[in-house]
PDB file of C-alpha atoms in Angstrom:
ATOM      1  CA  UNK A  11     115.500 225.404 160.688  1.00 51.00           C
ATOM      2  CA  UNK A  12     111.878 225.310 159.525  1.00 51.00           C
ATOM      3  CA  UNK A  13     109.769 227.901 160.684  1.00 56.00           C
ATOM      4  CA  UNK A  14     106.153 228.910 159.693  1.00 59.00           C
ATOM      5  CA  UNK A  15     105.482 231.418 156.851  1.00 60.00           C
ATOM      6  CA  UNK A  16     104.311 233.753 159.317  1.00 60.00           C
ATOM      7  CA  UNK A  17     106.785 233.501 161.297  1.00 64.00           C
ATOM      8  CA  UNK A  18     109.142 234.035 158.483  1.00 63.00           C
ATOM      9  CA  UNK A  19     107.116 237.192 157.498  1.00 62.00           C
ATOM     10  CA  UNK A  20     106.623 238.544 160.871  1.00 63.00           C
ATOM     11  CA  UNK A  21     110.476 238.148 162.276  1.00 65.00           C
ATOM     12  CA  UNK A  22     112.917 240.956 161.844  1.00 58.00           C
ATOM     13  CA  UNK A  23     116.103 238.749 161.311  1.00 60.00           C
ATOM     14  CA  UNK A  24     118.014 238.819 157.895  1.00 63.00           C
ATOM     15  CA  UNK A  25     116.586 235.789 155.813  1.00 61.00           C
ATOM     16  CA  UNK A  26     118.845 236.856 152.650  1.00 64.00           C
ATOM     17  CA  UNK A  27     120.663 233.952 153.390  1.00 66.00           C
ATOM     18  CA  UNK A  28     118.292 230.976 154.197  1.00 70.00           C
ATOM     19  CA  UNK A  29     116.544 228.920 151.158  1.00 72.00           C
ATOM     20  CA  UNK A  30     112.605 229.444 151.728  1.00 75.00           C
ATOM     21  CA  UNK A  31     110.340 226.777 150.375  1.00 76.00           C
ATOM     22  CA  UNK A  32     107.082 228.134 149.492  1.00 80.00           C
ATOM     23  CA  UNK A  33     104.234 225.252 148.360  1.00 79.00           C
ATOM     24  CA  UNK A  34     101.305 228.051 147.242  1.00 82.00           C
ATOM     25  CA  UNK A  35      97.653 227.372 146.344  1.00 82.00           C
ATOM     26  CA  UNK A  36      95.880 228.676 143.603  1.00 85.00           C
ATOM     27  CA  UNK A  37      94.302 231.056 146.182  1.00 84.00           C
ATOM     28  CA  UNK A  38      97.997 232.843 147.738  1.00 84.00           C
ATOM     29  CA  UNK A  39      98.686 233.673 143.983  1.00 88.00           C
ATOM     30  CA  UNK A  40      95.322 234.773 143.129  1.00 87.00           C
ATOM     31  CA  UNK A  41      96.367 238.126 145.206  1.00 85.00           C
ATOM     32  CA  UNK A  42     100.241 238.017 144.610  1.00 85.00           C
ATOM     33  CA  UNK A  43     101.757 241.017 142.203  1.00 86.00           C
ATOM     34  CA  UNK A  44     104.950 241.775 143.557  1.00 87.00           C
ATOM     35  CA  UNK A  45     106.042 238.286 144.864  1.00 85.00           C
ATOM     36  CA  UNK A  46     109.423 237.074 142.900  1.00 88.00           C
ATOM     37  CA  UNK A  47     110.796 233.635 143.643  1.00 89.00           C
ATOM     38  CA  UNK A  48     114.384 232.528 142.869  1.00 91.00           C
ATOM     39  CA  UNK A  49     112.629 229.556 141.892  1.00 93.00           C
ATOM     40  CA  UNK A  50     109.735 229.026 140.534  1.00 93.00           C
ATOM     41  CA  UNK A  51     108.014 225.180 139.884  1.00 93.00           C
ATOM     42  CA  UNK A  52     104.760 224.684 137.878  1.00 92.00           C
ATOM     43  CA  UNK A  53     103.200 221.497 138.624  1.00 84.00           C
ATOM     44  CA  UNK A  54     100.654 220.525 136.159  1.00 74.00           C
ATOM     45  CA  UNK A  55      97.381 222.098 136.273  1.00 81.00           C
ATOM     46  CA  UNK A  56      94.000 220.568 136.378  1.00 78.00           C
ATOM     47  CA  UNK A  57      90.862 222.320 136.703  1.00 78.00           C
ATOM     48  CA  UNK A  58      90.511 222.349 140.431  1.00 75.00           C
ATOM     49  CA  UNK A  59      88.678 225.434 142.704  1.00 81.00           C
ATOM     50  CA  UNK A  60      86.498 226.918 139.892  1.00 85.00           C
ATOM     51  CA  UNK A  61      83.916 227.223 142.475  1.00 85.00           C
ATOM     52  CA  UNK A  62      86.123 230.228 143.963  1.00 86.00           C
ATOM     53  CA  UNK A  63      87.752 231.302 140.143  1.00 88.00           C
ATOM     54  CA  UNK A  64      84.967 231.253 138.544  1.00 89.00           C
ATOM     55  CA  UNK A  65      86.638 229.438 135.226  1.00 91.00           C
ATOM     56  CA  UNK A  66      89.674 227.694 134.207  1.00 90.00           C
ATOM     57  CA  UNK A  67      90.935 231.035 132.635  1.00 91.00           C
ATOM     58  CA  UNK A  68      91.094 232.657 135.872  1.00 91.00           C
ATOM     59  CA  UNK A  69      92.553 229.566 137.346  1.00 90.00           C
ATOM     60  CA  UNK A  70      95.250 229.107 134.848  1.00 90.00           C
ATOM     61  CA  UNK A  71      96.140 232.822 135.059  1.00 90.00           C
ATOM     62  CA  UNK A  72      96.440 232.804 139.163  1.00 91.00           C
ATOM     63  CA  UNK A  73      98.871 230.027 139.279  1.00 91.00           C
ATOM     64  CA  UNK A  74     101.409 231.264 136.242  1.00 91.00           C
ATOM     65  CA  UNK A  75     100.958 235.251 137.015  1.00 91.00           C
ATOM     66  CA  UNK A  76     104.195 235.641 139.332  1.00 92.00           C
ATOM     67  CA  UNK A  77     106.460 233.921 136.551  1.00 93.00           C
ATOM     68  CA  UNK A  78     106.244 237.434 134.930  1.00 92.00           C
ATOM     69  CA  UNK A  79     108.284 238.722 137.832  1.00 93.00           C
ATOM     70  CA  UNK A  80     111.369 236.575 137.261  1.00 95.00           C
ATOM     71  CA  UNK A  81     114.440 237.832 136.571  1.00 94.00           C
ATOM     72  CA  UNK A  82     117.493 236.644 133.796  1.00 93.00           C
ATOM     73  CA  UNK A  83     119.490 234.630 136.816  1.00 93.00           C
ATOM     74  CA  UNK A  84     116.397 232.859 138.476  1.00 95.00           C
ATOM     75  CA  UNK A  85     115.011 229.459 137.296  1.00 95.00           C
ATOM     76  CA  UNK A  86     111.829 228.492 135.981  1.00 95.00           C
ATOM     77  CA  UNK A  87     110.497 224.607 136.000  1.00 94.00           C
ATOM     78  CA  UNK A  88     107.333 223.540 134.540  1.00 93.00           C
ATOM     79  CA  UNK A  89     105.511 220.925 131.942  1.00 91.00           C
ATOM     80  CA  UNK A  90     106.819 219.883 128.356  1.00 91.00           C
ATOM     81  CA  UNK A  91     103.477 220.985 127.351  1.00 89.00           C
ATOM     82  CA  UNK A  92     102.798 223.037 124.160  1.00 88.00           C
ATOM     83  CA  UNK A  93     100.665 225.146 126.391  1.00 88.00           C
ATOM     84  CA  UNK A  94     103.277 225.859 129.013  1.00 91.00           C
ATOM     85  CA  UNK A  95     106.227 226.119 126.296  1.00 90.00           C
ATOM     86  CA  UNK A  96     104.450 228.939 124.444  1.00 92.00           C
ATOM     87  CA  UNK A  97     103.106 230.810 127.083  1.00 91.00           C
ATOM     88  CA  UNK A  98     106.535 230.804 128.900  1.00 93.00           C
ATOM     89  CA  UNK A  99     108.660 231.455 125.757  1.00 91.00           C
ATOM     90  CA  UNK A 100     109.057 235.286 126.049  1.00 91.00           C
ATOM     91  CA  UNK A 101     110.249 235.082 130.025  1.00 92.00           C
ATOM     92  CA  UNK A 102     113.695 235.836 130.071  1.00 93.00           C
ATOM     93  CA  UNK A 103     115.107 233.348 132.575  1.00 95.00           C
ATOM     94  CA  UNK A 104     116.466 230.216 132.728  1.00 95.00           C
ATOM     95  CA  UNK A 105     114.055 227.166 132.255  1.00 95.00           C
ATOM     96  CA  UNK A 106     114.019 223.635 132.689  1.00 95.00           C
ATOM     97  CA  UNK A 107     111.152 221.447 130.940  1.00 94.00           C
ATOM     98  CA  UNK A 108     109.900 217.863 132.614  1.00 93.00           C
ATOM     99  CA  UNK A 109     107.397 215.231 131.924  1.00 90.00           C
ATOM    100  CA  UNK A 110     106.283 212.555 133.988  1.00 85.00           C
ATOM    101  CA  UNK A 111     109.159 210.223 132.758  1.00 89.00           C
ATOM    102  CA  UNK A 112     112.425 212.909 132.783  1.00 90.00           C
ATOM    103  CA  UNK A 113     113.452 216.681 133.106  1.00 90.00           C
ATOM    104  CA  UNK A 114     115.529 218.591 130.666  1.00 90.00           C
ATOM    105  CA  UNK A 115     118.412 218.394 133.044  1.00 90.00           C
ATOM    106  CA  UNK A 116     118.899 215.043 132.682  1.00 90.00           C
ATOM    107  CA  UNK A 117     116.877 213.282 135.539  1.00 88.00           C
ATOM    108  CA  UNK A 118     114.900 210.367 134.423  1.00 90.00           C
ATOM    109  CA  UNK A 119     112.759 207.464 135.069  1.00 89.00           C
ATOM    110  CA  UNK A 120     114.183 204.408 133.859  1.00 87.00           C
ATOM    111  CA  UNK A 121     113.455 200.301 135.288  1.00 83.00           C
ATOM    112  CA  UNK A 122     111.820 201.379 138.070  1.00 79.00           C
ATOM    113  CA  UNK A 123     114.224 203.970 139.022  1.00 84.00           C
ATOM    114  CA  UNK A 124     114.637 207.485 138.924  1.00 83.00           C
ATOM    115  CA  UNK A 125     118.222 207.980 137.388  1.00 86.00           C
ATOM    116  CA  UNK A 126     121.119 210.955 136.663  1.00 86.00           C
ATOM    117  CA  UNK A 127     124.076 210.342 135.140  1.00 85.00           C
ATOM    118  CA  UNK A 128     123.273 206.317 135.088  1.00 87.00           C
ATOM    119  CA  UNK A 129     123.318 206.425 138.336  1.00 86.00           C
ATOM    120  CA  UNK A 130     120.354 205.874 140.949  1.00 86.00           C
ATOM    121  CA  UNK A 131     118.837 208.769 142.514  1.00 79.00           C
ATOM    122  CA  UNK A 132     115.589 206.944 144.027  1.00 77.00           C
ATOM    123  CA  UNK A 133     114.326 203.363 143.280  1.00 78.00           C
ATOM    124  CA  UNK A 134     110.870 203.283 142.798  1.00 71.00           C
ATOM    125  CA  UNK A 135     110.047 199.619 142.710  1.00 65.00           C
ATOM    126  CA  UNK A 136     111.752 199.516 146.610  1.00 58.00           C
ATOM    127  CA  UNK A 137     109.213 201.844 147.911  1.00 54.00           C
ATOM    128  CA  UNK A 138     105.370 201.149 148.345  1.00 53.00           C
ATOM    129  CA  UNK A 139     103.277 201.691 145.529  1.00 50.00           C
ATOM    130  CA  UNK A 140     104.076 205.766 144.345  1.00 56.00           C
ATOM    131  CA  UNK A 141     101.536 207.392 142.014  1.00 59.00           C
ATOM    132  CA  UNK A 142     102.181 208.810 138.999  1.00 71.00           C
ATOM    133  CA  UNK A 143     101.847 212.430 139.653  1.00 69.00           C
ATOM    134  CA  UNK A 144     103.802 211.600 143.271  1.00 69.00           C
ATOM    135  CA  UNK A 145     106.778 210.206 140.947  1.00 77.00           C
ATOM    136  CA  UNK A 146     106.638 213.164 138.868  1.00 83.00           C
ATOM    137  CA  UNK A 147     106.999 215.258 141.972  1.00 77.00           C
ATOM    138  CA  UNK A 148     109.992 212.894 143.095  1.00 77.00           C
ATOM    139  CA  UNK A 149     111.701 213.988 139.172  1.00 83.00           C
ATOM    140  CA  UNK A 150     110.952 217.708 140.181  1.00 85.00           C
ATOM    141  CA  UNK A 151     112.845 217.666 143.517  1.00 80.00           C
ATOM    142  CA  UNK A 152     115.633 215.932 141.939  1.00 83.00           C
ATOM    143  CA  UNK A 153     116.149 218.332 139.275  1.00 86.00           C
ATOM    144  CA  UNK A 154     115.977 220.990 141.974  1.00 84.00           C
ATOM    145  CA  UNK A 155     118.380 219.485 144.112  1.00 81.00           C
ATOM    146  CA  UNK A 156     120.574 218.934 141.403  1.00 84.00           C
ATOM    147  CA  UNK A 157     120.553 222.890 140.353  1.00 88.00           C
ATOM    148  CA  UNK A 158     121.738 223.852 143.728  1.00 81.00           C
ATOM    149  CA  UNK A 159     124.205 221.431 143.390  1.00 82.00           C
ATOM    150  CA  UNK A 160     123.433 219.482 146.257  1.00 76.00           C
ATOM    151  CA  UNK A 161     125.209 216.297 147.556  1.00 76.00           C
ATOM    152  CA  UNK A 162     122.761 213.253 146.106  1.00 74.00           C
ATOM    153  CA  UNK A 163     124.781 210.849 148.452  1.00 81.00           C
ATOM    154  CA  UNK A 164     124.145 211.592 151.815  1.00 66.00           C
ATOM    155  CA  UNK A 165     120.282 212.424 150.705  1.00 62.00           C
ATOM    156  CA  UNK A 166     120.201 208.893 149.438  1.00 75.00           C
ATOM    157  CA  UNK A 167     121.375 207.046 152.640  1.00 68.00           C
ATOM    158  CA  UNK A 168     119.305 208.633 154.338  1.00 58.00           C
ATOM    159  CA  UNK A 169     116.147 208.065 152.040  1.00 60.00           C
ATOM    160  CA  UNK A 170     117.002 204.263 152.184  1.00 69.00           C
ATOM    161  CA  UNK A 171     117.385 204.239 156.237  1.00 67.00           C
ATOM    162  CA  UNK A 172     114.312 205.875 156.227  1.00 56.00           C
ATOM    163  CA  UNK A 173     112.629 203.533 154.150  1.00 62.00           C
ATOM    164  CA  UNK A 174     113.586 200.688 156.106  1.00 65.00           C
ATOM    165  CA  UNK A 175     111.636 202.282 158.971  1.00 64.00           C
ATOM    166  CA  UNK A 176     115.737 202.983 161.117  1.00 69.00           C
ATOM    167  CA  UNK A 177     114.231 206.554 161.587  1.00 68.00           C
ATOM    168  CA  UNK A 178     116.832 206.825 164.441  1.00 73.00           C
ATOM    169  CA  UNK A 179     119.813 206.292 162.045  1.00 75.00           C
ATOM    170  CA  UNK A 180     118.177 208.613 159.014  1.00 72.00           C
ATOM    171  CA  UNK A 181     118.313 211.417 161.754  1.00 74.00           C
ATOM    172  CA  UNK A 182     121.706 211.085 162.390  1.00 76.00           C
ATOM    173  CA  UNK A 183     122.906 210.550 158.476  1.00 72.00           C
ATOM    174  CA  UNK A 184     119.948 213.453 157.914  1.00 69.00           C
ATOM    175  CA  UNK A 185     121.829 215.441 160.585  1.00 73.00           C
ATOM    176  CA  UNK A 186     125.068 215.127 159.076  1.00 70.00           C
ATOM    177  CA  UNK A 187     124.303 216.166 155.705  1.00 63.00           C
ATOM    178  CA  UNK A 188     122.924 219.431 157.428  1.00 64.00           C
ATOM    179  CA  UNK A 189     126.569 219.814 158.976  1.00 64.00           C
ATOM    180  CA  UNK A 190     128.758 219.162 155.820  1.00 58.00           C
ATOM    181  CA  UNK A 191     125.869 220.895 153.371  1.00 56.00           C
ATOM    182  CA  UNK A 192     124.201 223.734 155.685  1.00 59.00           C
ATOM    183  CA  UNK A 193     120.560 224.497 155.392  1.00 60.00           C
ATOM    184  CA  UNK A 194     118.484 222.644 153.672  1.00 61.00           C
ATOM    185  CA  UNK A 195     114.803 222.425 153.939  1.00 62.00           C
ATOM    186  CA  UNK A 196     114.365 218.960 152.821  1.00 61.00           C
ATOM    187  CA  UNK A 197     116.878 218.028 154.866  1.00 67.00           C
ATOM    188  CA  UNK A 198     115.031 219.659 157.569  1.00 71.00           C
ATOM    189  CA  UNK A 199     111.470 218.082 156.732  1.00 68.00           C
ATOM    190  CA  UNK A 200     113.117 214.579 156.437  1.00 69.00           C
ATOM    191  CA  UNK A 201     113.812 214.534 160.043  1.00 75.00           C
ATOM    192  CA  UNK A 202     110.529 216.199 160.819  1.00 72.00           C
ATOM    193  CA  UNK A 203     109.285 212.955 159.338  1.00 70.00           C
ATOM    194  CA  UNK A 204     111.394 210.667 160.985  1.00 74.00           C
ATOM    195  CA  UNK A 205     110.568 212.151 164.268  1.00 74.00           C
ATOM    196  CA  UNK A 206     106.719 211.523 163.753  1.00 71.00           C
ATOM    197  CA  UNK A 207     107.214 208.189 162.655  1.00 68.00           C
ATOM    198  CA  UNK A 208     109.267 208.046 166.359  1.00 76.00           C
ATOM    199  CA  UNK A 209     105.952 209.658 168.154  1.00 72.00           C
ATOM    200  CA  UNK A 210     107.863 212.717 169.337  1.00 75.00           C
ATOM    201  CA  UNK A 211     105.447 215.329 167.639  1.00 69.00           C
ATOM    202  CA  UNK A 212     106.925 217.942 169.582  1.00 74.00           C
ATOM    203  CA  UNK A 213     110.333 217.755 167.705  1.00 74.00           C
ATOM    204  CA  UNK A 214     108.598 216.687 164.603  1.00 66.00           C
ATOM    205  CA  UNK A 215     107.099 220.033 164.237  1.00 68.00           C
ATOM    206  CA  UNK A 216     110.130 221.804 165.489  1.00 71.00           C
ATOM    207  CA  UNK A 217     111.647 220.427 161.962  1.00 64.00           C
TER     208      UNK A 217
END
């Protein structure tokens, strides 16, 4: 179930079990200390909000400062930049490295595809036009999934019924990988989507 961060924060049920998906600005880090993800993803950085940093420095240093808090078992993901790869090197965790064209864990982009294994994780070419940053994105989430060892299969039905605008039937095959799976937040926004695309805001938002 998606629920609001607040929400999340505010409610007195045991979470310890749940996967929480946290997209945070330059500005929720800027004040984060204690704040240790499982796992952490550094998108690439561009010098954006310098109005409210006051430099790039200050920038650069809000968005990595919580990867000092993680811990030998969790899982750090960021650019095959010299940059990244030499600030990151003394963090004692497990990393993965990606570019805009693969990740270290073997998803790629390849004919208009983004491939594992040889096989086809999300065709590229079948969608409307994606930029370049979106597609690098797309390789993030893969490798993500593909850490928590999550079933590609049903994901990928679904993506295609989706795409094909049968946002009925990529509820139910979005519904069913939530059954066979459990919780899983992508799962979850999926059918938010699919639900908006329907006009039913109400349960769009719900998801």
């Amino acid at each position: 179930k998606m629920i609001s961060m607040l929400t999340y924060i505010n409610d007195e049920r045991d979470f310890k079990n749940e996967i929480v998906i946290v997209e945070a600005s330059s500005f929720m880090l800027d004040n984060c200390y204690t704040v240790k993800p499982y796992i952490f993803v550094l998108l690439n950085i561009f010098e954006h909000h310098l109005d409210y940093h006051s430099n790039f420095n200050n920038y650069y240093l809000s968005k990595i400062k919580i990867s000092n808090n993680l811990k030998e078992k969790d899982l750090l993901i960021y650019p095959e930049e010299d940059l990244f790869i030499e600030e990151f090197k003394n963090i004692n965790c497990e990393k993965i490295e990606f570019s805009n064209e693969y990740s270290l864990l073997g998803v790629y982009l390849k004919d208009g595809s983004i491939m594992y294994d040889d096989e086809v994780l999300y065709k590229v070419n079948t969608y409307p036009i994606v930029p370049k940053h979106q597609l690098t994105n797309i390789i993030v989430v893969c490798t993500i999934a593909l850490y928590l060892e999550v079933s590609t299969s049903k994901i990928k039905k679904a993506l295609d019924l989706y795409k094909d605008g049968k946002y009925k039937e990529a509820i139910d095959a979005f519904s069913s990988v939530l059954e066979t799976e459990g919780d899983n937040a992508e799962i979850y926004n999926n059918i938010g989507l699919c639900y908006a695309n329907l006009g039913d805001d109400e349960k769009a938002e719900k998801n």
